[in-house]
CSV table of C-alpha atoms in Angstrom, one decimal:
chain,number,residue,atom,x,y,z
A,184,MET,CA,129.0,112.7,104.3
A,185,LYS,CA,126.5,115.0,102.6
A,186,PHE,CA,122.9,114.0,102.8
A,187,SER,CA,123.5,111.5,105.6
A,188,LEU,CA,120.5,110.0,107.2
A,189,LYS,CA,122.4,108.0,109.7
A,190,ASN,CA,120.3,107.2,112.8
A,191,LYS,CA,117.2,108.5,111.2
A,192,THR,CA,113.9,106.6,111.0
A,193,ALA,CA,111.9,107.0,107.8
A,194,ILE,CA,108.4,105.9,106.8
A,195,VAL,CA,107.7,105.5,103.1
A,196,THR,CA,104.1,104.7,101.9
A,197,GLY,CA,103.8,102.8,98.7
A,198,GLY,CA,107.5,101.8,98.9
A,199,GLY,CA,107.1,98.5,97.0
A,200,SER,CA,107.5,99.8,93.5
A,201,GLY,CA,108.2,102.7,91.2
A,202,ILE,CA,109.0,106.0,92.8
A,203,GLY,CA,108.4,104.7,96.3
A,204,LYS,CA,110.8,101.9,95.8
A,205,ALA,CA,113.5,104.3,94.5
A,206,ILE,CA,113.0,106.6,97.5
A,207,SER,CA,113.1,103.7,100.0
A,208,LYS,CA,116.4,102.5,98.6
A,209,ALA,CA,117.9,106.0,98.4
A,210,LEU,CA,117.1,106.8,102.0
A,211,ALA,CA,118.4,103.4,103.1
A,212,VAL,CA,121.7,103.9,101.3
A,213,GLN,CA,122.3,107.1,103.2
A,214,GLY,CA,121.7,105.3,106.5
A,215,ALA,CA,118.0,105.6,107.3
A,216,TYR,CA,116.1,102.8,108.9
A,217,VAL,CA,113.2,102.6,106.4
A,218,HIS,CA,109.7,101.4,107.3
A,219,ILE,CA,107.8,100.6,104.1
A,220,LEU,CA,104.0,100.8,104.4
A,221,GLU,CA,102.5,99.0,101.5
A,222,LEU,CA,99.2,97.2,100.6
A,223,ASN,CA,101.1,94.8,98.4
A,224,THR,CA,103.7,93.3,100.8
A,225,VAL,CA,105.1,91.0,98.0
A,226,ASN,CA,106.6,94.0,96.2
A,227,ALA,CA,107.6,95.6,99.5
A,228,GLU,CA,109.5,92.5,100.6
A,229,VAL,CA,111.4,92.6,97.3
A,230,THR,CA,112.4,96.2,98.0
A,231,LYS,CA,113.4,95.2,101.6
A,232,SER,CA,115.6,92.4,100.2
A,233,GLU,CA,117.3,94.8,97.8
A,234,ILE,CA,118.0,97.3,100.5
A,235,GLU,CA,119.5,94.6,102.8
A,236,LYS,CA,121.7,93.4,99.9
A,237,GLU,CA,123.1,96.9,99.8
A,238,GLY,CA,123.8,96.9,103.5
A,239,GLY,CA,120.7,98.9,104.5
A,240,VAL,CA,117.9,98.2,106.9
A,241,ALA,CA,114.2,98.1,106.2
A,242,GLU,CA,111.0,96.8,107.6
A,243,VAL,CA,107.7,96.0,105.9
A,244,HIS,CA,104.2,96.8,107.3
A,245,GLN,CA,101.1,95.8,105.4
A,246,CYS,CA,98.9,98.9,105.5
A,247,ASN,CA,95.9,100.4,103.7
A,248,VAL,CA,96.6,104.1,104.0
A,249,ALA,CA,92.9,104.8,103.4
A,250,LYS,CA,92.1,103.3,106.9
A,251,GLN,CA,93.0,105.6,109.6
A,252,GLU,CA,92.9,103.1,112.4
A,253,ASP,CA,95.4,100.9,110.6
A,254,VAL,CA,97.7,103.8,109.9
A,255,VAL,CA,97.6,105.1,113.5
A,256,THR,CA,98.3,101.6,114.9
A,257,ILE,CA,101.3,101.1,112.7
A,258,ILE,CA,102.8,104.5,113.2
A,259,ASN,CA,102.4,104.3,117.0
A,260,LYS,CA,104.1,100.9,116.9
A,261,ILE,CA,107.0,102.4,115.0
A,262,SER,CA,107.2,105.4,117.3
A,263,SER,CA,107.3,103.1,120.3
A,264,LYS,CA,110.7,101.7,119.1
A,265,SER,CA,112.3,104.9,117.7
A,266,THR,CA,111.9,108.5,116.9
A,267,ILE,CA,110.2,109.1,113.6
A,268,HIS,CA,112.2,111.6,111.6
A,269,ILE,CA,110.8,111.3,108.0
A,270,LEU,CA,107.5,110.6,106.4
A,271,ILE,CA,107.2,110.2,102.7
A,272,ASN,CA,103.6,110.2,101.5
A,273,ASN,CA,104.1,108.4,98.2
A,274,ALA,CA,101.2,105.9,98.0
A,275,GLY,CA,98.8,106.8,95.3
A,276,ILE,CA,96.6,105.6,92.5
A,277,ALA,CA,95.8,107.0,89.0
A,278,HIS,CA,92.6,107.5,87.1
A,279,VAL,CA,92.0,108.5,83.5
A,280,GLY,CA,88.8,110.4,82.7
A,281,ASN,CA,87.1,113.8,82.7
A,282,VAL,CA,84.3,114.7,85.1
A,283,GLU,CA,81.6,113.1,82.8
A,284,ASN,CA,83.2,109.7,82.8
A,285,THR,CA,84.4,109.7,86.4
A,286,SER,CA,81.9,107.7,88.4
A,287,GLU,CA,81.2,108.3,92.0
A,288,SER,CA,83.0,105.1,92.9
A,289,ASP,CA,86.0,106.1,90.8
A,290,PHE,CA,86.1,109.5,92.5
A,291,ASP,CA,85.8,107.9,96.0
A,292,ARG,CA,88.5,105.4,95.3
A,293,VAL,CA,91.0,108.1,94.2
A,294,TYR,CA,90.1,110.3,97.1
A,295,ASN,CA,90.4,107.6,99.7
A,296,VAL,CA,94.0,106.7,98.7
A,297,ASN,CA,95.4,110.0,97.4
A,298,VAL,CA,93.8,112.5,99.7
A,299,LYS,CA,92.6,110.7,102.8
A,300,GLY,CA,95.6,108.4,102.8
A,301,VAL,CA,97.9,111.4,102.9
A,302,TYR,CA,95.8,113.0,105.7
A,303,ASN,CA,95.8,109.8,107.7
A,304,CYS,CA,99.6,109.5,107.6
A,305,ILE,CA,100.1,113.2,108.5
A,306,PHE,CA,97.5,113.0,111.2
A,307,SER,CA,99.1,109.9,112.7
A,308,VAL,CA,102.7,111.2,112.6
A,309,ILE,CA,102.4,114.8,113.7
A,310,PRO,CA,101.9,114.1,117.4
A,311,HIS,CA,105.2,112.2,117.4
A,312,MET,CA,107.1,114.7,115.3
A,313,LYS,CA,106.0,117.6,117.5
A,314,LYS,CA,108.4,116.2,120.2
A,315,ASN,CA,111.5,116.3,118.1
A,316,GLY,CA,110.8,117.9,114.7
A,317,GLY,CA,110.8,116.1,111.4
A,318,VAL,CA,110.4,116.1,107.7
A,319,ILE,CA,107.2,115.4,105.7
A,320,ILE,CA,107.3,115.0,101.9
A,321,ASN,CA,104.1,114.7,100.0
A,322,MET,CA,104.0,113.3,96.4
A,323,ALA,CA,102.0,115.8,94.4
A,324,SER,CA,102.1,116.2,90.6
A,325,ILE,CA,102.4,118.7,87.8
A,326,ALA,CA,98.6,118.1,87.7
A,327,SER,CA,98.5,120.0,91.0
A,328,SER,CA,99.4,123.2,89.2
A,329,VAL,CA,98.4,122.9,85.5
A,330,GLY,CA,95.6,121.4,83.6
A,331,ILE,CA,96.1,117.9,82.3
A,332,SER,CA,93.5,116.4,79.9
A,333,ASP,CA,91.4,113.5,81.2
A,334,ARG,CA,92.8,113.5,84.7
A,335,PHE,CA,89.8,115.1,86.7
A,336,ALA,CA,89.9,112.9,89.8
A,337,TYR,CA,93.6,112.5,89.8
A,338,SER,CA,94.2,116.3,89.5
A,339,MET,CA,91.7,116.9,92.3
A,340,SER,CA,93.7,114.6,94.6
A,341,LYS,CA,97.1,116.0,93.7
A,342,GLY,CA,95.8,119.5,94.2
A,343,ALA,CA,94.8,118.5,97.7
A,344,ALA,CA,98.3,117.1,98.3
A,345,LEU,CA,99.8,120.4,97.3
A,346,THR,CA,97.5,122.5,99.6
A,347,MET,CA,97.9,120.1,102.5
A,348,THR,CA,101.6,120.6,102.2
A,349,TYR,CA,101.2,124.4,102.5
A,350,SER,CA,98.8,124.1,105.4
A,351,VAL,CA,101.0,121.6,107.4
A,352,ALA,CA,104.2,123.6,106.8
A,353,LYS,CA,102.4,126.8,108.1
A,354,ASP,CA,100.9,125.1,111.2
A,355,TYR,CA,104.0,123.3,112.4
A,356,VAL,CA,107.0,125.4,111.4
A,357,ALA,CA,107.4,126.4,115.1
A,358,ASP,CA,107.5,122.7,116.0
A,359,GLY,CA,110.5,122.1,113.8
A,360,ILE,CA,108.5,120.2,111.2
A,361,ARG,CA,109.4,120.9,107.6
A,362,CYS,CA,106.8,119.9,105.0
A,363,ASN,CA,107.4,120.1,101.2
A,364,CYS,CA,106.0,118.3,98.2
A,365,ILE,CA,107.4,117.0,94.9
A,366,SER,CA,105.5,117.3,91.6
A,367,PRO,CA,106.7,114.9,89.0
A,368,ALA,CA,105.7,114.9,85.3
A,369,ARG,CA,105.7,111.5,83.5
A,370,ILE,CA,108.1,109.2,85.2
A,371,HIS,CA,109.0,105.8,83.7
A,372,THR,CA,107.6,103.3,86.2
A,373,PRO,CA,106.1,99.9,85.9
A,374,PHE,CA,102.7,101.6,85.9
A,375,VAL,CA,103.5,103.3,82.6
A,376,ASP,CA,104.6,100.0,81.0
A,377,GLY,CA,101.4,98.4,82.3
A,378,PHE,CA,99.2,101.3,81.0
A,379,LEU,CA,100.7,101.1,77.6
A,380,LYS,CA,100.4,97.3,77.4
A,381,ASP,CA,96.7,97.4,78.4
A,382,ASN,CA,95.7,100.3,76.3
A,383,TYR,CA,98.0,100.2,73.2
A,384,PRO,CA,98.8,96.5,72.6
A,385,GLY,CA,101.4,96.2,69.8
A,386,LYS,CA,102.0,99.9,69.8
A,387,GLU,CA,103.8,100.2,73.2
A,388,ALA,CA,107.1,101.5,71.8
A,389,GLU,CA,105.4,104.1,69.6
A,390,MET,CA,103.2,105.4,72.4
A,391,PHE,CA,106.1,105.4,74.8
A,392,GLU,CA,108.0,107.7,72.5
A,393,LYS,CA,105.0,109.9,72.0
A,394,LEU,CA,104.4,110.3,75.7
A,395,SER,CA,108.1,110.9,76.3
A,396,LYS,CA,108.1,113.8,73.9
A,397,THR,CA,105.4,115.6,75.9
A,398,GLN,CA,108.2,116.7,78.2
A,399,PRO,CA,110.2,119.5,76.6
A,400,ILE,CA,113.4,117.8,77.7
A,401,GLY,CA,112.4,114.9,75.4
A,402,ARG,CA,112.1,112.0,77.7
A,403,MET,CA,110.4,110.7,80.8
A,404,GLY,CA,112.0,111.1,84.2
A,405,LEU,CA,113.5,108.2,86.1
A,406,PRO,CA,112.3,107.1,89.6
A,407,GLN,CA,115.9,107.5,90.8
A,408,GLU,CA,115.8,111.2,89.8
A,409,VAL,CA,112.7,111.8,92.0
A,410,ALA,CA,114.4,109.8,94.8
A,411,ASN,CA,117.5,112.0,94.6
A,412,LEU,CA,115.3,115.1,95.1
A,413,ALA,CA,113.4,113.5,98.0
A,414,LEU,CA,116.7,112.5,99.6
A,415,TYR,CA,118.0,116.1,99.5
A,416,LEU,CA,114.7,117.5,101.0
A,417,CYS,CA,114.9,114.9,103.8
A,418,SER,CA,118.5,115.8,104.7
A,419,ASP,CA,119.9,118.4,107.0
A,420,GLU,CA,121.3,120.2,103.9
A,421,ALA,CA,117.7,121.2,103.2
A,422,SER,CA,117.0,122.5,106.7
A,423,PHE,CA,116.0,126.0,105.4
A,424,ILE,CA,113.4,124.7,103.1
A,425,THR,CA,109.7,124.3,104.0
A,426,GLY,CA,106.3,125.0,102.5
A,427,THR,CA,107.5,124.6,98.9
A,428,ASP,CA,106.5,122.5,95.9
A,429,PHE,CA,109.3,121.1,93.7
A,430,PRO,CA,108.3,120.3,90.1
A,431,ILE,CA,110.6,117.7,88.5
A,432,ASP,CA,109.1,117.7,85.1
A,433,GLY,CA,111.6,118.1,82.3
A,434,GLY,CA,110.4,121.7,81.8
A,435,PHE,CA,106.7,120.7,81.4
A,436,ILE,CA,105.2,123.5,83.5
A,437,LYS,CA,107.3,126.4,82.4
A,438,LEU,CA,108.3,125.5,78.8
A,439,ASN,CA,105.1,124.0,77.3
A,440,GLY,CA,103.3,127.4,77.1
């Protein structure tokens, strides 16, 4: 079976909703034992239940990826039971604002999750992966590569995810560790629906259509489409790919100019 992950152990951060949920389920369907690291374990348990109903296996770990001690403890625990083959650094938070209306606390909050969280997980998993090789996927963004209005802190953090990907790929290619990143444009997740409800009450449908059309392809992406790409990059079929960013953006980067 192509893209089989049978007998593989995968860690997915932020696997309780949105893209992380879709990735967790996609990996499990292909046979991976999925460990979901999630601050909100209520959502993660729902993901776990859905995976199990489809015949997969998953385990939930409450974790704040911004706290290195917690991450190291959990990853060491997972490693004591099985070889870790896959790490998906998906956990992240958003922020709207330019540099003038981004407070220091806003900046620190985004940095701690989106940058330090990725670092903490890579730092924790690399010693284990050096023994047997492995795959690391970081969730970047089109904001890693092109300017997006009012996304100062978010763009900073996703630029860091992109360059951490390049660095890790370079440093550990001889250890059999592949590291790539995925850069989505707008993806229709519960976050988008919540954002529209909070900021455009009564105009949700109108604004959804407007945001959808910012992608040249004319719609937002689906979490499952990002998950399909992640699945491929984690599989042995992608064994010749490392140190690469994969935009999944409906043509946003190349066709908007």
